[in-house]
CSV table of C-alpha atoms in Angstrom, one decimal:
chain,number,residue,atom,x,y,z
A,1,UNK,CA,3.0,-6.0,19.0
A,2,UNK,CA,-0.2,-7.1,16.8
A,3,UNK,CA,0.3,-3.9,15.0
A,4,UNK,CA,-2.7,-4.3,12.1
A,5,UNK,CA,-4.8,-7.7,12.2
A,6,UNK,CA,-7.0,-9.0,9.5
A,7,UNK,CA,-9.3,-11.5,9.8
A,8,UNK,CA,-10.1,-13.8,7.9
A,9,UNK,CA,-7.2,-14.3,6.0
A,10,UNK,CA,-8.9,-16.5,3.4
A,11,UNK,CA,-12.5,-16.7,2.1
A,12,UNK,CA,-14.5,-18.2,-1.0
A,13,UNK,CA,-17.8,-16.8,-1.8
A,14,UNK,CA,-20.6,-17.2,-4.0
A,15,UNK,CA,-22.0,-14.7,-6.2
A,16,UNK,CA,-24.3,-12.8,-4.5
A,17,UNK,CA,-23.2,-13.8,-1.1
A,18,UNK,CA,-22.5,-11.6,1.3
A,19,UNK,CA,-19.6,-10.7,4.2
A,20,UNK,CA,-17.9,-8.7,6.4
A,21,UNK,CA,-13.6,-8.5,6.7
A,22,UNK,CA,-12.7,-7.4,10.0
A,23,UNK,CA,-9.7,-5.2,10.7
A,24,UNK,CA,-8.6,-3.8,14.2
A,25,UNK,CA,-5.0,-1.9,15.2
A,26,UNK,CA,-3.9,-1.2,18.4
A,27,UNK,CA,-1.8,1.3,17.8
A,28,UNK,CA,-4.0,4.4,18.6
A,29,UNK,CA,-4.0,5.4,15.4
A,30,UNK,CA,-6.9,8.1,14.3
A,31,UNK,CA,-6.9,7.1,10.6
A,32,UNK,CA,-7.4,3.8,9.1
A,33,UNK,CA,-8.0,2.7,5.5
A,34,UNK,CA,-9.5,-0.3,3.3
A,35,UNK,CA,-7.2,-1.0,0.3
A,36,UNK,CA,-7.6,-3.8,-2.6
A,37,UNK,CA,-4.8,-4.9,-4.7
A,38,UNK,CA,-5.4,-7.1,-8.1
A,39,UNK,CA,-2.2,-8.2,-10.5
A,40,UNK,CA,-1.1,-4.9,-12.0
A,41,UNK,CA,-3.1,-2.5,-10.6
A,42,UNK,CA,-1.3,-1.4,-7.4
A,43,UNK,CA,-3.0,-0.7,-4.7
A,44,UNK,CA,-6.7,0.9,-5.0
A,45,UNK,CA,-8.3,2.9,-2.1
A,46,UNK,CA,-11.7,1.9,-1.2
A,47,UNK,CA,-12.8,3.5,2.4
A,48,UNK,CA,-11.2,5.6,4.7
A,49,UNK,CA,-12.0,6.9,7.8
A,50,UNK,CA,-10.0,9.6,9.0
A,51,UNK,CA,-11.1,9.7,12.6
A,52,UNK,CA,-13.5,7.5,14.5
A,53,UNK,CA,-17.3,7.9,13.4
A,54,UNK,CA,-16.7,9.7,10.2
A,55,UNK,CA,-15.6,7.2,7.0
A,56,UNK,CA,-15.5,8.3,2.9
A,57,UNK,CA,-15.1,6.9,-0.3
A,58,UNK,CA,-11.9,6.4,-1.8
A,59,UNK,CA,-11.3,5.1,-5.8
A,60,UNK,CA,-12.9,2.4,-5.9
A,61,UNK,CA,-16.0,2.0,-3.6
A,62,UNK,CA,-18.6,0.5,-5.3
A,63,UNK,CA,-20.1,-3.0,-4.2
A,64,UNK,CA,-18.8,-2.1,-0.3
A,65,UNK,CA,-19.6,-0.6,2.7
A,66,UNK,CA,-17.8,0.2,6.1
A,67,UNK,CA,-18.1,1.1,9.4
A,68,UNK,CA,-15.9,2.6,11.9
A,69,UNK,CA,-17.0,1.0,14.7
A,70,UNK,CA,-14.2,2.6,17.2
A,71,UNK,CA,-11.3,4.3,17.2
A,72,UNK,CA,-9.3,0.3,17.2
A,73,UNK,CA,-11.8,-1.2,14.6
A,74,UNK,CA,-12.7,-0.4,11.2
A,75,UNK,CA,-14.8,-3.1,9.1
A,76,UNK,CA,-15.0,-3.5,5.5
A,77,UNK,CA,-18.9,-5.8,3.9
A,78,UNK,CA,-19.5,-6.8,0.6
A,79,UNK,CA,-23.0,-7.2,0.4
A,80,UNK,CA,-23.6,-9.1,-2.6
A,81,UNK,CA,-20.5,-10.1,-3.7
A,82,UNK,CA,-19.0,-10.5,-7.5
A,83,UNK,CA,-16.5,-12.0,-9.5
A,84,UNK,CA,-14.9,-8.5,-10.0
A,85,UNK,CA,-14.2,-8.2,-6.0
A,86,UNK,CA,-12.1,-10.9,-6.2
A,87,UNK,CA,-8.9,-9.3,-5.0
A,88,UNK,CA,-6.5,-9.1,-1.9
A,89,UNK,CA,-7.8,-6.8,0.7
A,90,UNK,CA,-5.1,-4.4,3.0
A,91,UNK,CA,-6.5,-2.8,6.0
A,92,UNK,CA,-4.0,0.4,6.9
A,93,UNK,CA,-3.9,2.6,9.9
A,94,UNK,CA,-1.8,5.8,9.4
A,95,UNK,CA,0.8,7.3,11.7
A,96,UNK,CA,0.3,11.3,11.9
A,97,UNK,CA,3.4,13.1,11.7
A,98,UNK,CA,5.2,10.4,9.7
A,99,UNK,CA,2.8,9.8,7.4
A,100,UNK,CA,3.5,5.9,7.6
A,101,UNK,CA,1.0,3.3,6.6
A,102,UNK,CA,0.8,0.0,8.7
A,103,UNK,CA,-1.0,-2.6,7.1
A,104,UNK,CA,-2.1,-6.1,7.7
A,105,UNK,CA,-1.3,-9.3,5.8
A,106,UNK,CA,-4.1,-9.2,4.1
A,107,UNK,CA,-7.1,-11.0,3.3
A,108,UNK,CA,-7.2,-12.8,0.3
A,109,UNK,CA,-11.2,-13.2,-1.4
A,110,UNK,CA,-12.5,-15.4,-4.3
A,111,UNK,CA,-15.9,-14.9,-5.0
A,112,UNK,CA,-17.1,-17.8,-7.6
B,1,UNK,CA,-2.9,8.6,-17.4
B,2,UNK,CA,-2.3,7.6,-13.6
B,3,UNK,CA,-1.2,10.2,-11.3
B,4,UNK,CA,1.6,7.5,-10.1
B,5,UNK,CA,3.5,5.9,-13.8
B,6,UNK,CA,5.9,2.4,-11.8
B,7,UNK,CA,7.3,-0.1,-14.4
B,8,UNK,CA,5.7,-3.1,-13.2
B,9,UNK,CA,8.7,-5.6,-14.1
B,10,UNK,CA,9.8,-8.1,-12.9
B,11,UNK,CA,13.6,-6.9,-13.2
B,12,UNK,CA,15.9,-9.6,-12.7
B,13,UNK,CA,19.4,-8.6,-11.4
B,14,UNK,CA,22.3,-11.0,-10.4
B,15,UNK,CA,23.2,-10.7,-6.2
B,16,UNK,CA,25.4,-7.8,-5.6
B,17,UNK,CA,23.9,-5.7,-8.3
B,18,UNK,CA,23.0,-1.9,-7.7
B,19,UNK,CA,19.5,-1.9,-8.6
B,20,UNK,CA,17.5,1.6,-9.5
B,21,UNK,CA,13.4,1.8,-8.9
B,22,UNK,CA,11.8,4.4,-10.7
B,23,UNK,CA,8.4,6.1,-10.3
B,24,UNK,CA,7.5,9.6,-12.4
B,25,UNK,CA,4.1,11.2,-11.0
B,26,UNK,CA,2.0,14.1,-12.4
B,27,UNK,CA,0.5,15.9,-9.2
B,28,UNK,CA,2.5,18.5,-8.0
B,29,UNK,CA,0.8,18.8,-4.7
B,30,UNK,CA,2.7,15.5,-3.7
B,31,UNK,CA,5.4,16.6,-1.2
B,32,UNK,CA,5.7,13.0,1.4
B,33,UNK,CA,7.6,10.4,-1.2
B,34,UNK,CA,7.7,7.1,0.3
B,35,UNK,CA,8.8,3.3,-1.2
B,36,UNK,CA,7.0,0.0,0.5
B,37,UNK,CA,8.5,-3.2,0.0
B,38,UNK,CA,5.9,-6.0,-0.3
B,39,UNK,CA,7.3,-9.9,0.0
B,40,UNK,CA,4.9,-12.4,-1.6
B,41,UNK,CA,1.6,-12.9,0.1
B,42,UNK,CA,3.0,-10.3,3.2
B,43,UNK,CA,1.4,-6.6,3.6
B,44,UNK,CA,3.3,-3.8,2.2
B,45,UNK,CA,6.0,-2.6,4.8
B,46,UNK,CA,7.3,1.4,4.7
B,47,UNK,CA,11.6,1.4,3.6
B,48,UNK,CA,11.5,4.6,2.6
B,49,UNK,CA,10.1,8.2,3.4
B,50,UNK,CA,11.5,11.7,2.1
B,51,UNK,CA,9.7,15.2,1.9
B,52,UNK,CA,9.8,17.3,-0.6
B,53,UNK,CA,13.2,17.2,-3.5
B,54,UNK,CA,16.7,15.5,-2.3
B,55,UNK,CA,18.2,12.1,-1.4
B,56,UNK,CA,18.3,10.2,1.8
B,57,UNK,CA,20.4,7.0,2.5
B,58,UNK,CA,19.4,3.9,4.9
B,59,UNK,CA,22.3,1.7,4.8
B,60,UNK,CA,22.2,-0.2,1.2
B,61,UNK,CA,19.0,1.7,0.1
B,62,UNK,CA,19.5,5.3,-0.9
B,63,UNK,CA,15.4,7.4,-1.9
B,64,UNK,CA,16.1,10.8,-4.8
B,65,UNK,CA,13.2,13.1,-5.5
B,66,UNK,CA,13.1,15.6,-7.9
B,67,UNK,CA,10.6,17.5,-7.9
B,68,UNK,CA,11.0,19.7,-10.6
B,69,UNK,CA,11.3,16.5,-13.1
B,70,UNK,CA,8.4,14.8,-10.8
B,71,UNK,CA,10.5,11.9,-10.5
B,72,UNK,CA,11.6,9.4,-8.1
B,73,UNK,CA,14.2,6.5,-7.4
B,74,UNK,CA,14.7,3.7,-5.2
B,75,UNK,CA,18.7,2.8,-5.5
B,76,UNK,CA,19.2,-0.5,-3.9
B,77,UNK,CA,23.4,-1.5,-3.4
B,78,UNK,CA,24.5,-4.6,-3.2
B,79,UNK,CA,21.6,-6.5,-3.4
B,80,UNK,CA,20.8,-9.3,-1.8
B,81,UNK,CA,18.4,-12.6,-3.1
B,82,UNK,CA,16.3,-11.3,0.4
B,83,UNK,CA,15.9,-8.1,-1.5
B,84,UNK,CA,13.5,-9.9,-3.9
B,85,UNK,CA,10.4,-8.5,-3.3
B,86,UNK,CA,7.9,-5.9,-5.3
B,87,UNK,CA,8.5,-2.2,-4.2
B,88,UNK,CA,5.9,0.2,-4.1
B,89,UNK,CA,6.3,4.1,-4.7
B,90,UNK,CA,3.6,6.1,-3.1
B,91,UNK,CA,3.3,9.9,-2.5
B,92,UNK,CA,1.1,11.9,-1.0
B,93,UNK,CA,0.2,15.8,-0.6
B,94,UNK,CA,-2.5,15.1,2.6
B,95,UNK,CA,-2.8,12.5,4.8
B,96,UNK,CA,-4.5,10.1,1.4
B,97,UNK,CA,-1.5,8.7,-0.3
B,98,UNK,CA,-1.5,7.2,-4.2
B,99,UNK,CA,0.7,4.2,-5.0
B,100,UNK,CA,2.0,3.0,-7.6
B,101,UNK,CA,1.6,-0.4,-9.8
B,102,UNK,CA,4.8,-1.9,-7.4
B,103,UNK,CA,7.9,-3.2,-9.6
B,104,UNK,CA,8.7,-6.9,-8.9
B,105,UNK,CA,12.4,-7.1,-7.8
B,106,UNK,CA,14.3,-11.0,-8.3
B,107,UNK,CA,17.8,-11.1,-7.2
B,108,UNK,CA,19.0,-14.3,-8.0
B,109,UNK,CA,22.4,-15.8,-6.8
């Protein structure tokens, strides 16, 4: 089972560059998240989208966009990117019912 | 003040230690408690999941809420150097939960 899959898993950027991380489940899951995480500061929402073709902003949402583009896939772009978006990005589905997160292993972004 | 207060750590505990995980949380909407255990460079995985006040028990790891203190622990028995990990509280009251900073656990041998 694939579960949660990131891509990429690595990526250095330039100031002001721009890029898209990719995140797909296949677990039929109706709500998926974008999360970042940065040394001591836990895990920040950024985007969520709690069914296909609706999405909302979370804590931290400024400096990205997403789109839901169906019910498996659910994109997270950093148009011009900067030093402060350097960070370790989870993509989540959620599990009704239980309530569980699934995440993926991450992608991890340095923007120089 | 965050709604979710974790001691970031690191604790350090010899192997076969009981180790306690704390979170304390201000929102009393939050009824889904839940602890994720993160290994280095790995996405957070759930261990845990209670609802509303009480304990529950999963082998060696044993989740208490209480609700009325807004307070909750991760009790880890004989713990093992594969324990070594940061934990993540989160809680929720819908479907959005908060987390905590995460607590880095080191068992050594």
């Amino acid at each position: 089972n694939a579960g949660v899959t990131q891509t990429p898993k690595f990526q250095v950027l330039k100031t002001g560059q721009s890029m898209t991380l990719q995140c797909a489940q296949d677990m039929n899951h109706n709500s998926m998240y974008w999360y970042r995480q940065d040394p001591g500061m836990g895990l920040r929402l950024i985007y969520y989208s709690a069914s296909e073709g609706t999405t909302d902003k979370g804590e931290v949402p400024n400096g990205y966009n997403v789109s839901r583009l169906n019910k498996r896939e659910f994109s997270l772009r950093l148009e011009s990117a900067a030093p402060s978006q350097t960070s370790v990005y989870f993509c989540a589905s959620y599990r009704a019912g239980t309530g569980e997160l699934f995440f993926g292993e991450g992608s991890r972004l340095t923007v120089l | 003040q965050k709604e979710v207060e974790q001691d970031p750590g690191p604790l350090s505990v010899p192997e076969g230690a009981i180790v306690s995980l704390n979170c304390t949380y201000s929102n009393s909407a939050f009824q889904y408690f839940m602890w994720y255990r993160q290994y280095s460079r790995k996405g957070p995985e759930l261990l845990m999941y209670t609802y509303s006040s009480g304990n529950k028990e999963d082998g060696r790891f044993t989740a208490q809420v209480d609700k009325s203190s807004k307070y909750i622990s991760l009790f880890i028995r004989d713990s093992q150097p594969s324990d070594s990990a940061t934990y993540l509280c989160a809680m929720r009251g819908s479907y959005i939960p908060t987390f905590g900073r995460g607590t880095s656990l080191i068992v050594h041998p």
